[in-house]
Amino acid sequence: MAEVRSNLKYAATHEWIEVKDGVATVGITDYAQEALGDVVFVEPPELGQQFAVGDEIAVIESVKAASDIYSPVTGTVITVNEALESDPELVNSAPFDAGWIFKLQMSDPATPENLLSVEQYAELCEAEEH
């Protein structure tokens, strides 16, 4: 079973989000990185871009395929994980830690309540495995 963390919220599209002081740190889940395989490239969003919930915000490429990453909240990109440029496999080795992808200044601090809890996300992953 892929790791899920109770302090995070999850999108059905397999992004995780951690919110602190109105800033959302976003990455892909352990389940998603396992499904992708070895990550070879991450194309983060540009600083200052604004995105709404569900917008395509970044691209991640693995040896298997390229996949879109979707914005789990509405906001403006304020930081991207520059370490992924030279070390994209951080998404595989530490998807919840060093492998985060971008940070958004959220437009609406209540948005994360619309996301999945750890229990709901675990159920989604289990359903997808069967």
JSON list of C-alpha atoms in Angstrom, two decimals:
[
{"chain": "A", "resi": 1, "resn": "MET", "atom": "CA", "xyz": [0.00, 0.00, 0.00]},
{"chain": "A", "resi": 2, "resn": "ALA", "atom": "CA", "xyz": [1.29, 3.44, -0.90]},
{"chain": "A", "resi": 3, "resn": "GLU", "atom": "CA", "xyz": [2.05, 5.85, 1.93]},
{"chain": "A", "resi": 4, "resn": "VAL", "atom": "CA", "xyz": [-0.54, 8.47, 2.82]},
{"chain": "A", "resi": 5, "resn": "ARG", "atom": "CA", "xyz": [-0.03, 11.11, 5.49]},
{"chain": "A", "resi": 6, "resn": "SER", "atom": "CA", "xyz": [-2.76, 12.24, 7.84]},
{"chain": "A", "resi": 7, "resn": "ASN", "atom": "CA", "xyz": [-1.60, 15.89, 7.94]},
{"chain": "A", "resi": 8, "resn": "LEU", "atom": "CA", "xyz": [-2.25, 16.35, 4.21]},
{"chain": "A", "resi": 9, "resn": "LYS", "atom": "CA", "xyz": [-5.29, 16.73, 1.96]},
{"chain": "A", "resi": 10, "resn": "TYR", "atom": "CA", "xyz": [-5.54, 14.93, -1.37]},
{"chain": "A", "resi": 11, "resn": "ALA", "atom": "CA", "xyz": [-7.03, 15.51, -4.82]},
{"chain": "A", "resi": 12, "resn": "ALA", "atom": "CA", "xyz": [-8.69, 12.69, -6.74]},
{"chain": "A", "resi": 13, "resn": "THR", "atom": "CA", "xyz": [-6.06, 13.36, -9.44]},
{"chain": "A", "resi": 14, "resn": "HIS", "atom": "CA", "xyz": [-3.33, 12.22, -6.98]},
{"chain": "A", "resi": 15, "resn": "GLU", "atom": "CA", "xyz": [-1.87, 15.53, -5.83]},
{"chain": "A", "resi": 16, "resn": "TRP", "atom": "CA", "xyz": [-1.25, 16.16, -2.14]},
{"chain": "A", "resi": 17, "resn": "ILE", "atom": "CA", "xyz": [-1.51, 19.56, -0.49]},
{"chain": "A", "resi": 18, "resn": "GLU", "atom": "CA", "xyz": [-0.21, 20.95, 2.78]},
{"chain": "A", "resi": 19, "resn": "VAL", "atom": "CA", "xyz": [-1.51, 24.37, 3.84]},
{"chain": "A", "resi": 20, "resn": "LYS", "atom": "CA", "xyz": [0.32, 26.74, 6.17]},
{"chain": "A", "resi": 21, "resn": "ASP", "atom": "CA", "xyz": [-0.63, 30.40, 6.57]},
{"chain": "A", "resi": 22, "resn": "GLY", "atom": "CA", "xyz": [-2.58, 30.50, 3.30]},
{"chain": "A", "resi": 23, "resn": "VAL", "atom": "CA", "xyz": [0.25, 28.92, 1.28]},
{"chain": "A", "resi": 24, "resn": "ALA", "atom": "CA", "xyz": [-0.34, 25.52, -0.31]},
{"chain": "A", "resi": 25, "resn": "THR", "atom": "CA", "xyz": [2.64, 23.25, -0.92]},
{"chain": "A", "resi": 26, "resn": "VAL", "atom": "CA", "xyz": [1.76, 20.72, -3.64]},
{"chain": "A", "resi": 27, "resn": "GLY", "atom": "CA", "xyz": [3.28, 17.50, -4.91]},
{"chain": "A", "resi": 28, "resn": "ILE", "atom": "CA", "xyz": [2.19, 14.16, -6.26]},
{"chain": "A", "resi": 29, "resn": "THR", "atom": "CA", "xyz": [1.34, 11.29, -3.97]},
{"chain": "A", "resi": 30, "resn": "ASP", "atom": "CA", "xyz": [3.34, 8.17, -3.26]},
{"chain": "A", "resi": 31, "resn": "TYR", "atom": "CA", "xyz": [0.67, 6.22, -5.15]},
{"chain": "A", "resi": 32, "resn": "ALA", "atom": "CA", "xyz": [1.09, 8.47, -8.21]},
{"chain": "A", "resi": 33, "resn": "GLN", "atom": "CA", "xyz": [4.89, 8.31, -8.25]},
{"chain": "A", "resi": 34, "resn": "GLU", "atom": "CA", "xyz": [4.74, 4.50, -7.99]},
{"chain": "A", "resi": 35, "resn": "ALA", "atom": "CA", "xyz": [2.33, 4.36, -10.93]},
{"chain": "A", "resi": 36, "resn": "LEU", "atom": "CA", "xyz": [4.52, 6.69, -13.01]},
{"chain": "A", "resi": 37, "resn": "GLY", "atom": "CA", "xyz": [7.79, 4.88, -12.41]},
{"chain": "A", "resi": 38, "resn": "ASP", "atom": "CA", "xyz": [11.14, 6.63, -12.59]},
{"chain": "A", "resi": 39, "resn": "VAL", "atom": "CA", "xyz": [10.61, 10.39, -12.98]},
{"chain": "A", "resi": 40, "resn": "VAL", "atom": "CA", "xyz": [13.03, 11.93, -15.48]},
{"chain": "A", "resi": 41, "resn": "PHE", "atom": "CA", "xyz": [11.68, 15.49, -15.85]},
{"chain": "A", "resi": 42, "resn": "VAL", "atom": "CA", "xyz": [9.37, 17.92, -14.06]},
{"chain": "A", "resi": 43, "resn": "GLU", "atom": "CA", "xyz": [8.06, 21.04, -15.80]},
{"chain": "A", "resi": 44, "resn": "PRO", "atom": "CA", "xyz": [6.85, 23.31, -13.00]},
{"chain": "A", "resi": 45, "resn": "PRO", "atom": "CA", "xyz": [4.50, 26.27, -13.45]},
{"chain": "A", "resi": 46, "resn": "GLU", "atom": "CA", "xyz": [5.91, 29.75, -13.93]},
{"chain": "A", "resi": 47, "resn": "LEU", "atom": "CA", "xyz": [6.15, 32.09, -10.96]},
{"chain": "A", "resi": 48, "resn": "GLY", "atom": "CA", "xyz": [3.30, 34.57, -10.77]},
{"chain": "A", "resi": 49, "resn": "GLN", "atom": "CA", "xyz": [0.89, 32.47, -12.84]},
{"chain": "A", "resi": 50, "resn": "GLN", "atom": "CA", "xyz": [-2.64, 32.15, -11.48]},
{"chain": "A", "resi": 51, "resn": "PHE", "atom": "CA", "xyz": [-4.55, 28.88, -11.53]},
{"chain": "A", "resi": 52, "resn": "ALA", "atom": "CA", "xyz": [-8.03, 27.71, -10.57]},
{"chain": "A", "resi": 53, "resn": "VAL", "atom": "CA", "xyz": [-8.93, 24.36, -9.04]},
{"chain": "A", "resi": 54, "resn": "GLY", "atom": "CA", "xyz": [-8.52, 21.65, -11.68]},
{"chain": "A", "resi": 55, "resn": "ASP", "atom": "CA", "xyz": [-6.34, 23.66, -14.07]},
{"chain": "A", "resi": 56, "resn": "GLU", "atom": "CA", "xyz": [-3.36, 21.89, -15.64]},
{"chain": "A", "resi": 57, "resn": "ILE", "atom": "CA", "xyz": [-0.48, 23.46, -13.75]},
{"chain": "A", "resi": 58, "resn": "ALA", "atom": "CA", "xyz": [2.62, 21.33, -14.41]},
{"chain": "A", "resi": 59, "resn": "VAL", "atom": "CA", "xyz": [3.88, 18.29, -16.29]},
{"chain": "A", "resi": 60, "resn": "ILE", "atom": "CA", "xyz": [5.80, 15.33, -14.95]},
{"chain": "A", "resi": 61, "resn": "GLU", "atom": "CA", "xyz": [7.57, 12.87, -17.23]},
{"chain": "A", "resi": 62, "resn": "SER", "atom": "CA", "xyz": [8.67, 9.38, -16.35]},
{"chain": "A", "resi": 63, "resn": "VAL", "atom": "CA", "xyz": [10.25, 6.56, -18.30]},
{"chain": "A", "resi": 64, "resn": "LYS", "atom": "CA", "xyz": [6.66, 5.34, -18.89]},
{"chain": "A", "resi": 65, "resn": "ALA", "atom": "CA", "xyz": [4.70, 8.48, -19.79]},
{"chain": "A", "resi": 66, "resn": "ALA", "atom": "CA", "xyz": [4.10, 12.20, -19.37]},
{"chain": "A", "resi": 67, "resn": "SER", "atom": "CA", "xyz": [1.32, 13.22, -17.00]},
{"chain": "A", "resi": 68, "resn": "ASP", "atom": "CA", "xyz": [-0.36, 16.50, -16.18]},
{"chain": "A", "resi": 69, "resn": "ILE", "atom": "CA", "xyz": [-0.45, 17.81, -12.65]},
{"chain": "A", "resi": 70, "resn": "TYR", "atom": "CA", "xyz": [-3.60, 19.72, -11.70]},
{"chain": "A", "resi": 71, "resn": "SER", "atom": "CA", "xyz": [-4.01, 22.57, -9.27]},
{"chain": "A", "resi": 72, "resn": "PRO", "atom": "CA", "xyz": [-5.84, 21.36, -6.15]},
{"chain": "A", "resi": 73, "resn": "VAL", "atom": "CA", "xyz": [-6.63, 24.95, -5.10]},
{"chain": "A", "resi": 74, "resn": "THR", "atom": "CA", "xyz": [-7.05, 28.39, -6.65]},
{"chain": "A", "resi": 75, "resn": "GLY", "atom": "CA", "xyz": [-4.07, 30.65, -6.27]},
{"chain": "A", "resi": 76, "resn": "THR", "atom": "CA", "xyz": [-0.87, 32.21, -7.58]},
{"chain": "A", "resi": 77, "resn": "VAL", "atom": "CA", "xyz": [2.43, 30.36, -7.95]},
{"chain": "A", "resi": 78, "resn": "ILE", "atom": "CA", "xyz": [4.94, 31.85, -5.51]},
{"chain": "A", "resi": 79, "resn": "THR", "atom": "CA", "xyz": [7.67, 29.17, -5.44]},
{"chain": "A", "resi": 80, "resn": "VAL", "atom": "CA", "xyz": [8.76, 26.15, -7.46]},
{"chain": "A", "resi": 81, "resn": "ASN", "atom": "CA", "xyz": [11.07, 23.39, -6.30]},
{"chain": "A", "resi": 82, "resn": "GLU", "atom": "CA", "xyz": [14.21, 24.25, -8.26]},
{"chain": "A", "resi": 83, "resn": "ALA", "atom": "CA", "xyz": [15.98, 21.12, -6.98]},
{"chain": "A", "resi": 84, "resn": "LEU", "atom": "CA", "xyz": [13.76, 19.05, -9.30]},
{"chain": "A", "resi": 85, "resn": "GLU", "atom": "CA", "xyz": [15.44, 20.61, -12.34]},
{"chain": "A", "resi": 86, "resn": "SER", "atom": "CA", "xyz": [18.67, 18.72, -11.69]},
{"chain": "A", "resi": 87, "resn": "ASP", "atom": "CA", "xyz": [17.24, 15.95, -9.50]},
{"chain": "A", "resi": 88, "resn": "PRO", "atom": "CA", "xyz": [13.71, 15.02, -10.72]},
{"chain": "A", "resi": 89, "resn": "GLU", "atom": "CA", "xyz": [13.92, 11.60, -9.05]},
{"chain": "A", "resi": 90, "resn": "LEU", "atom": "CA", "xyz": [13.29, 13.37, -5.72]},
{"chain": "A", "resi": 91, "resn": "VAL", "atom": "CA", "xyz": [9.62, 12.95, -6.68]},
{"chain": "A", "resi": 92, "resn": "ASN", "atom": "CA", "xyz": [10.18, 9.17, -6.44]},
{"chain": "A", "resi": 93, "resn": "SER", "atom": "CA", "xyz": [12.45, 9.04, -3.42]},
{"chain": "A", "resi": 94, "resn": "ALA", "atom": "CA", "xyz": [10.70, 11.66, -1.25]},
{"chain": "A", "resi": 95, "resn": "PRO", "atom": "CA", "xyz": [7.31, 12.58, -2.77]},
{"chain": "A", "resi": 96, "resn": "PHE", "atom": "CA", "xyz": [6.05, 14.21, 0.47]},
{"chain": "A", "resi": 97, "resn": "ASP", "atom": "CA", "xyz": [9.30, 15.91, 1.45]},
{"chain": "A", "resi": 98, "resn": "ALA", "atom": "CA", "xyz": [12.08, 17.02, -0.92]},
{"chain": "A", "resi": 99, "resn": "GLY", "atom": "CA", "xyz": [9.95, 16.05, -3.94]},
{"chain": "A", "resi": 100, "resn": "TRP", "atom": "CA", "xyz": [7.30, 18.77, -3.56]},
{"chain": "A", "resi": 101, "resn": "ILE", "atom": "CA", "xyz": [6.68, 20.59, -6.86]},
{"chain": "A", "resi": 102, "resn": "PHE", "atom": "CA", "xyz": [5.30, 24.11, -6.26]},
{"chain": "A", "resi": 103, "resn": "LYS", "atom": "CA", "xyz": [3.71, 26.46, -3.75]},
{"chain": "A", "resi": 104, "resn": "LEU", "atom": "CA", "xyz": [0.62, 28.60, -4.29]},
{"chain": "A", "resi": 105, "resn": "GLN", "atom": "CA", "xyz": [-0.60, 31.64, -2.40]},
{"chain": "A", "resi": 106, "resn": "MET", "atom": "CA", "xyz": [-4.21, 30.56, -2.05]},
{"chain": "A", "resi": 107, "resn": "SER", "atom": "CA", "xyz": [-7.04, 32.87, -3.13]},
{"chain": "A", "resi": 108, "resn": "ASP", "atom": "CA", "xyz": [-9.50, 31.16, -0.79]},
{"chain": "A", "resi": 109, "resn": "PRO", "atom": "CA", "xyz": [-8.16, 29.59, 2.41]},
{"chain": "A", "resi": 110, "resn": "ALA", "atom": "CA", "xyz": [-11.31, 27.43, 2.70]},
{"chain": "A", "resi": 111, "resn": "THR", "atom": "CA", "xyz": [-10.68, 25.55, -0.57]},
{"chain": "A", "resi": 112, "resn": "PRO", "atom": "CA", "xyz": [-8.71, 22.63, 0.96]},
{"chain": "A", "resi": 113, "resn": "GLU", "atom": "CA", "xyz": [-11.86, 21.49, 2.77]},
{"chain": "A", "resi": 114, "resn": "ASN", "atom": "CA", "xyz": [-13.16, 20.40, -0.65]},
{"chain": "A", "resi": 115, "resn": "LEU", "atom": "CA", "xyz": [-10.31, 17.90, -1.01]},
{"chain": "A", "resi": 116, "resn": "LEU", "atom": "CA", "xyz": [-10.14, 14.28, 0.13]},
{"chain": "A", "resi": 117, "resn": "SER", "atom": "CA", "xyz": [-9.20, 13.22, 3.65]},
{"chain": "A", "resi": 118, "resn": "VAL", "atom": "CA", "xyz": [-6.51, 10.61, 4.15]},
{"chain": "A", "resi": 119, "resn": "GLU", "atom": "CA", "xyz": [-9.22, 7.96, 4.59]},
{"chain": "A", "resi": 120, "resn": "GLN", "atom": "CA", "xyz": [-11.07, 9.00, 1.43]},
{"chain": "A", "resi": 121, "resn": "TYR", "atom": "CA", "xyz": [-7.85, 9.06, -0.58]},
{"chain": "A", "resi": 122, "resn": "ALA", "atom": "CA", "xyz": [-6.79, 5.62, 0.69]},
{"chain": "A", "resi": 123, "resn": "GLU", "atom": "CA", "xyz": [-10.20, 4.27, -0.40]},
{"chain": "A", "resi": 124, "resn": "LEU", "atom": "CA", "xyz": [-9.75, 5.83, -3.85]},
{"chain": "A", "resi": 125, "resn": "CYS", "atom": "CA", "xyz": [-6.32, 4.23, -4.28]},
{"chain": "A", "resi": 126, "resn": "GLU", "atom": "CA", "xyz": [-7.63, 0.86, -3.12]},
{"chain": "A", "resi": 127, "resn": "ALA", "atom": "CA", "xyz": [-10.51, 1.07, -5.61]},
{"chain": "A", "resi": 128, "resn": "GLU", "atom": "CA", "xyz": [-8.12, 1.95, -8.45]},
{"chain": "A", "resi": 129, "resn": "GLU", "atom": "CA", "xyz": [-5.92, -1.05, -7.65]},
{"chain": "A", "resi": 130, "resn": "HIS", "atom": "CA", "xyz": [-8.84, -3.45, -8.16]}
]
